[in-house]
Tab-separated table of C-alpha atoms and ligand atoms in Angstrom:
chain	number	residue	atom	x	y	z
A	1	MET	CA	106.450	74.903	180.626
A	2	SER	CA	103.398	73.162	179.293
A	3	LEU	CA	100.001	72.110	180.600
A	4	LEU	CA	97.406	69.772	179.364
A	5	ILE	CA	93.751	70.713	180.496
A	6	GLN	CA	91.694	67.542	179.763
A	7	ASN	CA	88.126	66.872	179.030
A	8	GLY	CA	86.733	70.242	179.832
A	9	ARG	CA	83.472	71.820	178.181
A	10	ILE	CA	85.035	74.579	176.316
A	11	ILE	CA	82.927	77.611	176.016
A	12	THR	CA	83.628	80.713	173.841
A	13	ALA	CA	81.385	83.499	172.702
A	14	THR	CA	80.146	81.157	169.776
A	15	ASP	CA	81.499	77.591	170.539
A	16	ASP	CA	80.529	74.869	173.216
A	17	PHE	CA	82.244	71.552	172.862
A	18	ILE	CA	84.395	69.086	175.080
A	19	ALA	CA	87.953	68.790	174.292
A	20	ASP	CA	91.512	68.978	175.685
A	21	ILE	CA	93.639	72.127	175.392
A	22	PHE	CA	97.418	71.907	175.139
A	23	VAL	CA	99.197	74.931	176.437
A	24	GLU	CA	102.927	75.777	175.789
A	25	ARG	CA	104.668	78.519	177.516
A	26	ASP	CA	102.033	81.378	177.311
A	27	LYS	CA	99.932	80.350	174.309
A	28	ILE	CA	97.393	77.868	173.458
A	29	LYS	CA	99.027	75.367	170.967
A	30	LEU	CA	96.500	72.668	170.314
A	31	ILE	CA	92.763	71.888	170.842
A	32	GLY	CA	91.597	68.558	170.094
A	33	ALA	CA	89.644	65.417	171.472
A	34	ASN	CA	91.778	62.963	173.397
A	35	LEU	CA	95.312	64.681	172.916
A	36	ALA	CA	98.046	62.213	173.609
A	37	ILE	CA	100.701	64.589	174.497
A	38	ASN	CA	103.004	64.553	177.586
A	39	ALA	CA	102.828	68.050	179.534
A	40	ASP	CA	104.534	69.325	182.751
A	41	ALA	CA	101.232	69.715	184.348
A	42	MET	CA	97.899	68.318	183.791
A	43	ILE	CA	94.380	69.524	184.981
A	44	ASP	CA	91.311	67.309	184.769
A	45	ALA	CA	88.666	69.708	183.819
A	46	ARG	CA	85.836	67.077	183.312
A	47	ASP	CA	82.277	68.378	184.217
A	48	ARG	CA	83.641	72.024	184.461
A	49	TYR	CA	83.383	74.769	182.088
A	50	VAL	CA	86.523	75.973	180.433
A	51	ILE	CA	86.230	79.796	179.391
A	52	PRO	CA	88.367	82.547	178.331
A	53	GLY	CA	89.853	84.559	181.368
A	54	GLY	CA	87.667	87.703	181.872
A	55	VAL	CA	88.395	91.069	180.640
A	56	ASP	CA	87.497	93.990	182.799
A	57	ALA	CA	87.501	96.926	180.746
A	58	HIS	CA	86.980	99.628	183.442
A	59	THR	CA	88.972	99.709	186.724
A	60	HIS	CA	90.583	102.399	188.816
A	61	MET	CA	93.630	101.024	190.725
A	62	ASP	CA	95.816	103.524	192.798
A	63	LEU	CA	93.622	106.427	191.604
A	64	ASN	CA	94.015	109.905	193.401
A	65	VAL	CA	90.677	111.688	193.253
A	66	GLY	CA	91.938	114.455	195.220
A	67	ALA	CA	91.640	113.886	198.995
A	68	ALA	CA	91.896	110.054	198.681
A	69	THR	CA	93.255	107.213	196.670
A	70	SER	CA	91.446	104.177	195.717
A	71	SER	CA	92.414	101.464	198.219
A	72	ASP	CA	93.684	98.734	195.689
A	73	ASP	CA	96.630	99.131	193.989
A	74	PHE	CA	97.890	97.298	191.027
A	75	GLU	CA	99.100	94.262	193.256
A	76	THR	CA	96.008	93.837	195.469
A	77	GLY	CA	93.653	94.725	192.716
A	78	THR	CA	94.987	92.354	189.986
A	79	ILE	CA	95.208	89.570	192.562
A	80	ALA	CA	91.489	90.103	193.550
A	81	ALA	CA	90.601	90.187	189.856
A	82	ALA	CA	92.376	87.037	188.967
A	83	HIS	CA	90.478	85.436	192.110
A	84	GLY	CA	87.245	85.967	190.322
A	85	GLY	CA	88.327	85.007	186.998
A	86	THR	CA	89.429	88.150	185.344
A	87	THR	CA	92.740	87.749	183.756
A	88	THR	CA	93.168	91.235	182.062
A	89	ILE	CA	92.132	94.781	183.279
A	90	ILE	CA	91.997	98.076	181.371
A	91	ASP	CA	92.771	101.023	183.868
A	92	PHE	CA	92.650	104.722	183.207
A	93	PRO	CA	95.919	106.783	183.383
A	94	THR	CA	94.342	110.293	183.965
A	95	GLN	CA	95.767	113.659	182.517
A	96	THR	CA	96.243	116.456	184.910
A	97	ARG	CA	95.118	119.783	183.541
A	98	GLY	CA	97.937	121.535	182.110
A	99	LYS	CA	100.112	118.566	181.865
A	100	LYS	CA	100.823	116.315	179.023
A	101	MET	CA	99.042	112.913	178.660
A	102	ARG	CA	102.496	111.377	178.249
A	103	ALA	CA	103.072	112.237	182.083
A	104	ALA	CA	99.895	110.245	183.150
A	105	LEU	CA	100.966	107.167	180.801
A	106	ASP	CA	104.494	107.308	182.492
A	107	ALA	CA	102.896	107.330	186.023
A	108	TRP	CA	100.472	104.681	185.393
A	109	MET	CA	103.147	102.454	183.853
A	110	LYS	CA	105.285	102.923	187.174
A	111	LYS	CA	102.159	102.160	189.232
A	112	ALA	CA	101.447	98.758	187.340
A	113	GLU	CA	104.960	97.588	186.762
A	114	GLY	CA	106.370	94.983	188.951
A	115	LYS	CA	102.934	95.034	190.685
A	116	ALA	CA	100.332	93.572	188.266
A	117	ALA	CA	99.704	89.874	188.648
A	118	ILE	CA	97.528	89.840	185.459
A	119	ASP	CA	97.883	91.751	181.942
A	120	TYR	CA	96.701	95.152	181.779
A	121	ALA	CA	96.037	97.756	179.119
A	122	PHE	CA	95.202	101.460	179.388
A	123	HIS	CA	92.618	103.944	178.111
A	124	MET	CA	93.803	107.573	178.503
A	125	ILE	CA	91.462	110.100	180.411
A	126	ILE	CA	91.761	113.548	178.608
A	127	SER	CA	91.075	116.477	180.935
A	128	ASP	CA	92.561	119.317	178.950
A	129	LEU	CA	93.081	119.430	175.106
A	130	PRO	CA	94.573	122.586	173.602
A	131	ASP	CA	95.151	122.026	169.950
A	132	ASP	CA	99.020	121.645	170.346
A	133	PHE	CA	98.064	118.544	172.588
A	134	LEU	CA	96.082	116.838	169.667
A	135	PRO	CA	99.192	115.235	168.205
A	136	ASP	CA	99.789	113.484	171.497
A	137	MET	CA	96.611	111.432	170.875
A	138	ASP	CA	98.207	110.099	167.531
A	139	ALA	CA	101.447	109.089	169.468
A	140	LEU	CA	99.496	107.406	172.214
A	141	VAL	CA	97.385	105.391	169.450
A	142	ARG	CA	100.705	104.277	168.108
A	143	GLU	CA	101.856	102.845	171.427
A	144	GLY	CA	98.614	100.904	172.019
A	145	ILE	CA	96.577	103.341	173.887
A	146	THR	CA	93.741	103.076	171.184
A	147	SER	CA	90.825	104.520	173.421
A	148	PHE	CA	90.286	107.749	175.333
A	149	LYS	CA	87.820	108.722	177.956
A	150	LEU	CA	86.235	112.006	178.380
A	151	PHE	CA	83.913	113.617	180.808
A	152	THR	CA	80.909	115.767	180.846
A	153	ALA	CA	80.969	115.753	184.549
A	154	TYR	CA	83.356	116.774	187.500
A	155	PRO	CA	83.886	120.379	186.397
A	156	GLU	CA	86.662	120.843	188.868
A	157	ARG	CA	89.083	118.218	187.487
A	158	LEU	CA	87.850	116.452	184.528
A	159	MET	CA	84.869	117.815	182.662
A	160	LEU	CA	85.296	118.948	178.905
A	161	ASP	CA	83.235	121.462	177.135
A	162	ASP	CA	81.014	120.182	174.204
A	163	ALA	CA	83.546	121.717	171.472
A	164	THR	CA	86.519	120.030	173.070
A	165	ILE	CA	84.584	116.846	173.279
A	166	PHE	CA	83.766	117.025	169.664
A	167	LYS	CA	87.427	117.963	168.831
A	168	ALA	CA	88.629	114.893	170.621
A	169	MET	CA	86.137	112.878	168.867
A	170	GLN	CA	87.148	113.935	165.534
A	171	ARG	CA	90.857	113.393	166.258
A	172	ALA	CA	90.081	109.869	167.372
A	173	GLY	CA	88.030	109.114	164.290
A	174	GLU	CA	91.007	110.188	162.101
A	175	ASN	CA	93.544	107.978	164.059
A	176	GLY	CA	91.346	104.978	164.236
A	177	ALA	CA	90.832	105.206	167.968
A	178	PHE	CA	87.707	104.859	170.223
A	179	ILE	CA	85.972	107.325	172.700
A	180	CYS	CA	84.701	106.129	176.013
A	181	MET	CA	82.210	108.748	177.557
A	182	HIS	CA	81.243	109.408	181.105
A	183	ALA	CA	77.945	111.034	180.350
A	184	GLU	CA	76.319	113.104	183.231
A	185	ASN	CA	75.370	116.816	183.195
A	186	GLY	CA	78.108	118.155	185.421
A	187	SER	CA	77.091	121.718	185.662
A	188	VAL	CA	73.606	120.827	186.836
A	189	ILE	CA	74.913	118.354	189.422
A	190	ASP	CA	77.327	120.965	190.678
A	191	TYR	CA	74.395	123.411	191.033
A	192	LEU	CA	72.369	120.740	192.698
A	193	ILE	CA	75.232	119.795	195.071
A	194	ARG	CA	75.717	123.253	196.140
A	195	LYS	CA	72.003	123.864	196.682
A	196	PHE	CA	71.628	120.694	198.894
A	197	ILE	CA	74.682	121.553	200.838
A	198	ALA	CA	73.602	125.009	201.424
A	199	GLU	CA	70.214	123.776	202.715
A	200	GLY	CA	71.875	121.356	205.125
A	201	LYS	CA	71.150	118.358	203.176
A	202	THR	CA	74.628	116.763	203.535
A	203	THR	CA	73.842	112.989	204.219
A	204	PRO	CA	74.728	110.290	201.710
A	205	ASN	CA	71.190	109.878	200.531
A	206	PHE	CA	71.454	113.273	198.722
A	207	HIS	CA	74.181	112.032	196.479
A	208	PRO	CA	71.672	110.365	194.059
A	209	LEU	CA	69.255	113.025	194.321
A	210	SER	CA	71.946	115.409	193.253
A	211	ARG	CA	72.485	113.246	190.102
A	212	PRO	CA	69.039	112.336	188.832
A	213	HIS	CA	68.673	110.066	186.035
A	214	GLN	CA	67.790	112.986	183.622
A	215	VAL	CA	71.229	114.280	183.898
A	216	GLU	CA	72.625	111.003	182.630
A	217	ALA	CA	70.252	110.613	179.799
A	218	GLU	CA	70.562	114.180	178.682
A	219	ALA	CA	74.478	113.808	178.610
A	220	THR	CA	74.152	110.422	176.872
A	221	HIS	CA	71.904	111.844	174.221
A	222	ARG	CA	74.163	114.775	173.809
A	223	VAL	CA	77.381	112.903	173.414
A	224	ILE	CA	75.789	110.567	170.945
A	225	ALA	CA	74.714	113.584	168.707
A	226	LEU	CA	78.422	114.882	169.020
A	227	ALA	CA	79.859	111.526	168.074
A	228	GLU	CA	77.419	111.240	165.099
A	229	MET	CA	78.370	114.719	163.996
A	230	ALA	CA	82.109	113.798	164.292
A	231	ARG	CA	81.381	110.406	162.520
A	232	VAL	CA	83.238	108.324	165.308
A	233	PRO	CA	81.938	105.218	167.261
A	234	VAL	CA	81.348	106.001	170.954
A	235	TYR	CA	81.151	103.840	173.993
A	236	ILE	CA	79.053	104.980	176.942
A	237	VAL	CA	80.743	103.887	180.356
A	238	HIS	CA	78.890	102.829	183.427
A	239	VAL	CA	75.248	103.049	182.198
A	240	SER	CA	73.173	103.152	185.400
A	241	SER	CA	69.574	103.944	184.295
A	242	HIS	CA	67.174	102.419	181.684
A	243	PHE	CA	66.711	106.029	180.506
A	244	ALA	CA	70.298	106.334	179.450
A	245	MET	CA	70.045	102.703	177.985
A	246	GLU	CA	67.207	103.651	175.925
A	247	GLU	CA	69.440	106.539	174.227
A	248	ILE	CA	72.003	103.977	173.372
A	249	ARG	CA	69.134	101.674	172.046
A	250	ALA	CA	67.524	104.276	169.980
A	251	ALA	CA	71.011	105.298	168.534
A	252	ARG	CA	71.858	101.735	167.622
A	253	GLU	CA	68.368	101.252	165.826
A	254	ARG	CA	69.220	104.115	163.789
A	255	GLY	CA	72.523	102.295	162.638
A	256	LEU	CA	75.069	104.466	164.618
A	257	PRO	CA	78.159	102.643	166.071
A	258	VAL	CA	77.166	103.421	169.532
A	259	TYR	CA	78.035	100.831	172.579
A	260	GLY	CA	77.226	100.703	176.191
A	261	GLU	CA	78.585	99.090	179.479
A	262	THR	CA	76.837	98.636	182.602
A	263	CYS	CA	78.259	97.464	186.016
A	264	PRO	CA	77.188	94.964	188.712
A	265	GLN	CA	76.335	97.782	191.047
A	266	TYR	CA	73.704	98.807	188.770
A	267	LEU	CA	72.305	95.217	188.114
A	268	PHE	CA	72.174	94.225	191.834
A	269	LEU	CA	72.007	97.377	194.094
A	270	ALA	CA	69.043	99.647	194.693
A	271	GLN	CA	68.827	103.303	195.800
A	272	GLU	CA	65.886	102.499	198.008
A	273	ASP	CA	68.167	100.388	200.235
A	274	TYR	CA	70.337	103.330	201.141
A	275	ALA	CA	67.561	106.094	201.516
A	276	ASP	CA	67.468	106.417	205.235
A	277	GLY	CA	70.285	109.153	205.384
A	278	SER	CA	72.498	106.895	207.516
A	279	PHE	CA	76.196	107.052	206.832
A	280	ASP	CA	76.344	103.528	205.766
A	281	GLY	CA	75.030	104.823	202.558
A	282	ALA	CA	78.533	106.012	201.711
A	283	LYS	CA	79.646	102.709	200.895
A	284	TYR	CA	77.345	102.737	197.871
A	285	ILE	CA	78.310	106.135	196.667
A	286	CYS	CA	79.574	106.150	193.096
A	287	SER	CA	78.783	108.224	190.007
A	288	PRO	CA	76.543	107.743	188.163
A	289	PRO	CA	74.534	106.810	191.504
A	290	ILE	CA	72.796	103.520	192.130
A	291	ARG	CA	69.150	103.989	190.818
A	292	GLU	CA	65.890	102.752	191.780
A	293	ARG	CA	65.436	98.919	191.629
A	294	ALA	CA	62.978	99.477	188.710
A	295	ASN	CA	66.165	100.077	186.456
A	296	GLN	CA	67.535	96.726	187.088
A	297	GLU	CA	65.409	94.323	185.029
A	298	PRO	CA	65.423	96.732	181.862
A	299	LEU	CA	69.454	96.655	182.209
A	300	TRP	CA	69.356	92.861	182.393
A	301	ARG	CA	67.173	92.626	179.381
A	302	ALA	CA	69.411	95.176	177.485
A	303	LEU	CA	72.391	92.827	178.097
A	304	ALA	CA	70.495	89.728	176.753
A	305	ALA	CA	69.395	91.622	173.836
A	306	ASP	CA	72.828	93.324	172.950
A	307	ASP	CA	71.395	96.855	173.532
A	308	LEU	CA	74.458	96.970	175.963
A	309	GLN	CA	77.404	95.063	175.046
A	310	VAL	CA	79.838	94.884	178.037
A	311	VAL	CA	79.759	94.348	181.892
A	312	SER	CA	82.671	96.096	183.531
A	313	THR	CA	83.160	97.025	187.099
A	314	ASP	CA	84.337	100.781	187.247
A	315	HIS	CA	86.032	99.156	190.399
A	316	CYS	CA	87.168	102.146	192.433
A	317	PRO	CA	87.279	101.085	196.036
A	318	PHE	CA	87.566	103.246	199.177
A	319	CYS	CA	87.454	102.054	202.841
A	320	PHE	CA	84.414	102.791	204.821
A	321	LYS	CA	86.658	103.000	208.017
A	322	GLU	CA	89.994	104.763	208.792
A	323	GLY	CA	92.677	102.225	209.687
A	324	TYR	CA	91.863	99.168	207.509
A	325	ARG	CA	95.263	97.667	206.733
A	326	GLY	CA	96.789	100.959	207.777
A	327	LEU	CA	94.949	103.213	205.183
A	328	PRO	CA	94.005	106.690	205.900
A	329	LYS	CA	90.470	108.186	206.084
A	330	GLN	CA	88.458	107.503	202.844
A	331	LYS	CA	84.717	107.431	202.769
A	332	GLU	CA	84.690	109.001	206.175
A	333	LEU	CA	86.103	112.176	204.521
A	334	GLY	CA	82.465	112.961	203.874
A	335	LYS	CA	80.958	112.539	207.260
A	336	ASP	CA	79.466	115.976	207.194
A	337	ASN	CA	79.162	116.415	203.487
A	338	PHE	CA	78.100	113.842	200.940
A	339	ALA	CA	80.046	115.785	198.142
A	340	LYS	CA	83.334	114.826	199.913
A	341	ILE	CA	82.628	111.097	199.942
A	342	PRO	CA	85.169	109.652	197.441
A	343	ASN	CA	83.243	108.187	194.621
A	344	GLY	CA	83.323	104.500	193.675
A	345	VAL	CA	82.539	100.923	194.683
A	346	PRO	CA	84.656	97.807	194.731
A	347	GLY	CA	83.809	94.940	192.285
A	348	VAL	CA	86.577	93.777	190.243
A	349	GLU	CA	86.917	90.501	192.350
A	350	ASN	CA	82.990	89.499	191.746
A	351	ARG	CA	81.973	90.768	188.392
A	352	MET	CA	82.161	87.145	186.901
A	353	HIS	CA	80.541	85.603	189.841
A	354	LEU	CA	77.709	88.013	189.862
A	355	LEU	CA	77.006	87.905	186.037
A	356	TYR	CA	77.096	83.959	186.237
A	357	GLN	CA	74.620	83.976	188.978
A	358	GLY	CA	72.410	86.889	187.681
A	359	GLY	CA	72.621	85.745	184.048
A	360	VAL	CA	73.223	82.007	183.629
A	361	VAL	CA	71.819	80.730	186.897
A	362	ASP	CA	68.888	83.103	187.562
A	363	ARG	CA	67.937	84.345	183.919
A	364	GLY	CA	68.863	81.127	181.997
A	365	TRP	CA	71.485	82.780	179.792
A	366	SER	CA	73.719	80.502	177.625
A	367	MET	CA	77.295	80.221	178.898
A	368	ASN	CA	78.261	81.791	175.389
A	369	ARG	CA	76.311	85.035	176.381
A	370	PHE	CA	78.221	85.119	179.665
A	371	VAL	CA	81.677	84.888	177.895
A	372	GLN	CA	80.682	87.352	175.151
A	373	LEU	CA	79.719	89.962	178.037
A	374	THR	CA	82.716	89.326	180.261
A	375	SER	CA	85.468	88.718	177.887
A	376	ALA	CA	84.916	88.499	174.163
A	377	ALA	CA	83.004	91.807	173.540
A	378	PRO	CA	85.489	93.854	175.562
A	379	ALA	CA	88.391	92.184	173.978
A	380	LYS	CA	86.988	93.002	170.503
A	381	LEU	CA	85.706	96.340	171.199
A	382	PHE	CA	89.214	97.250	172.809
A	383	GLY	CA	91.576	95.860	170.108
A	384	LEU	CA	92.640	92.655	172.400
A	385	TYR	CA	90.925	90.074	170.327
A	386	PRO	CA	91.883	87.323	169.594
A	387	ARG	CA	94.733	87.364	172.024
A	388	LYS	CA	92.352	87.808	174.741
A	389	GLY	CA	88.567	87.039	175.015
A	390	THR	CA	88.657	83.537	173.337
A	391	ILE	CA	90.214	79.911	173.493
A	392	ALA	CA	91.760	79.374	170.116
A	393	VAL	CA	94.978	78.203	168.842
A	394	GLY	CA	97.488	81.172	169.100
A	395	SER	CA	95.547	82.944	171.809
A	396	ASP	CA	97.161	83.743	175.073
A	397	ALA	CA	96.348	80.849	177.544
A	398	ASP	CA	94.330	83.051	179.838
A	399	ILE	CA	91.795	80.279	180.918
A	400	VAL	CA	89.303	79.931	183.718
A	401	ILE	CA	88.244	76.585	184.806
A	402	TRP	CA	84.791	77.352	186.204
A	403	ASP	CA	83.124	74.693	188.437
A	404	PRO	CA	79.594	75.166	188.345
A	405	ARG	CA	79.106	72.932	191.680
A	406	LYS	CA	81.671	75.018	193.575
A	407	LYS	CA	79.304	77.369	195.740
A	408	TYR	CA	81.003	80.525	196.764
A	409	THR	CA	79.701	83.052	199.258
A	410	ILE	CA	80.944	86.604	198.857
A	411	ARG	CA	82.514	87.775	202.055
A	412	ALA	CA	84.638	90.999	202.859
A	413	ALA	CA	86.410	89.018	205.575
A	414	GLU	CA	87.683	86.620	202.827
A	415	HIS	CA	87.893	88.654	199.759
A	416	PHE	CA	91.150	89.617	198.360
A	417	MET	CA	90.276	93.272	197.390
A	418	ARG	CA	91.930	95.706	199.839
A	419	VAL	CA	88.658	97.284	200.948
A	420	ASP	CA	86.937	96.668	204.399
A	421	TYR	CA	83.437	95.980	202.842
A	422	ASN	CA	81.689	94.111	200.030
A	423	PRO	CA	78.514	95.706	198.486
A	424	TYR	CA	77.389	91.997	197.687
A	425	GLU	CA	78.151	90.742	201.169
A	426	ALA	CA	76.687	87.140	201.749
A	427	MET	CA	75.312	86.619	198.408
A	428	VAL	CA	75.713	83.021	197.639
A	429	ILE	CA	77.044	82.197	194.047
A	430	ASP	CA	76.340	78.678	192.482
A	431	GLY	CA	79.623	78.235	190.653
A	432	SER	CA	83.183	79.756	190.821
A	433	PRO	CA	86.707	79.299	189.293
A	434	ALA	CA	88.410	76.122	190.259
A	435	TYR	CA	91.635	77.177	188.479
A	436	VAL	CA	92.632	80.545	186.787
A	437	ILE	CA	95.341	80.562	184.433
A	438	ALA	CA	97.279	83.623	182.969
A	439	ARG	CA	99.361	83.312	180.149
A	440	GLY	CA	100.118	79.596	180.632
A	441	ARG	CA	100.500	79.794	184.445
A	442	VAL	CA	98.118	78.760	187.027
A	443	ILE	CA	97.758	81.648	189.214
A	444	PHE	CA	94.720	80.559	191.461
A	445	GLU	CA	94.011	77.317	192.704
A	446	GLY	CA	90.603	77.589	194.211
A	447	ASP	CA	91.074	80.348	196.791
A	448	LYS	CA	94.785	80.168	196.703
A	449	PHE	CA	96.981	82.703	194.973
A	450	VAL	CA	99.870	80.866	193.485
A	451	GLY	CA	100.692	83.439	190.889
A	452	LYS	CA	103.567	86.095	190.774
A	453	VAL	CA	103.349	89.580	191.833
A	454	GLY	CA	104.577	91.703	188.734
A	455	ALA	CA	103.985	88.866	186.247
A	456	GLY	CA	101.503	90.911	184.458
A	457	GLU	CA	102.450	92.659	181.277
A	458	PHE	CA	101.332	95.900	179.548
A	459	LEU	CA	99.442	95.062	176.504
A	460	ARG	CA	99.579	97.386	173.386
A	461	ARG	CA	96.065	97.304	171.955
A	462	GLY	CA	95.250	97.389	168.371
A	463	LYS	CA	92.507	98.964	166.739
A	464	SER	CA	88.918	97.734	167.690
A	465	SER	CA	87.789	94.969	165.697
A	466	LEU	CA	84.148	96.036	165.826
A	467	ILE	CA	84.499	99.302	164.180
B	501	URP	O1	82.238	106.648	191.042
B	501	URP	C1	82.869	106.323	190.229
B	501	URP	N1	82.630	105.890	189.113
B	501	URP	N2	84.200	106.632	190.340
B	501	URP	C2	85.161	106.384	189.376
B	501	URP	C3	85.585	107.464	188.331
B	501	URP	C4	84.601	107.324	187.140
B	501	URP	O2	83.800	108.306	186.737
B	501	URP	O3	84.443	106.339	186.602
B	502	ZN	ZN1	83.195	107.598	184.742
B	503	ZN	ZN1	85.300	104.746	186.234
């Protein structure tokens, strides 16, 4: 199977030129002007951008969070991702306390195999790390799980104490892996939740009040200090406020290998809009919470200035109403208690749309910066580059043909995500994928899925190329 993409404007994180791309089987074989080659299929990409398939480094498909399971599985979630131009996801096997990380990896392999329509890789969430589990980290790194996520929040399931975080960081430093941190002060949050509930403050608007920006900034500062002592790089996930971002910027100014991601929900949504206490606010409950609007512009500026390096989604959807496509009660579990509302918002389908609109169209970013934030930087950080994250001879043929004249309106009624609302409902995007190609096969033609469920492969990641 071969494919010739003609006359497109090829954009990588560093290049911008018009040429043809010849794809043979799953790889890019040749790039050049006016290639005179016969191919099984041709796409005319004139007047369109030809960009690397997006890499979403933070998703939670089919994740059980206690009373509920995120509503997208690896089939629906990866089809939705592809519709929006993302061709690789990195998801999170989650260790159950007392059990081996290996059991979590096996379980996640089963969830994804035969279902994922695009390639996938994994970070491992560590919730329990007695000394005799430490060699398991080394074994996982050898198998391509080259990053670990640790939590300073969710005491009941995931939170680790500082000594355990430090221990995991040191081990990651020894085996060349990378630590991702969920940074919020879980003990203070736990206290505030219990206090609010005891006072009868049970509506969704108390969720952000139980997780003020100081709990995020404090934990961000603390984990950066722990990483500095352990002499390892650290990547702060889902940065929601400019206070936490400023901790990352300050560390980077001191020359520390500290990286940060933010997510569309923190760039586009505002706490003020969900402050009336109505249950509609449950749709926007995630952790860290959506912040005041004043945080948005500093986060956009941080992305432009490389104070933050990646935009991922933290895609973790839960339906608002019971019964959608036969799914059980999800957000409604917290009708009488905001702390029981499953945390998370959908986003995997719209990350590229939203960054394109907010960055390129509204703020005049270059397409190179857009590519850097949505594919090249996560691919480099997480050991997938140059297989993913660029358009180059020898790279996987994960290619999006982005049409800047194709308007797209975000609507839950039409999206591919298996969730009954979209936080960005009715937003109009001035550009959208015309074709999405994953390892050499066209998998979306406009809004039509023409790929194959189960065609996605597990990616054994290498070590980060930025460290
Ligand atoms: O609310 C969120 N973010 N849910 C997903 C789990 C996490 O902490 O990333
Ligand atoms: Zn998290
Ligand atoms: Zn997450």
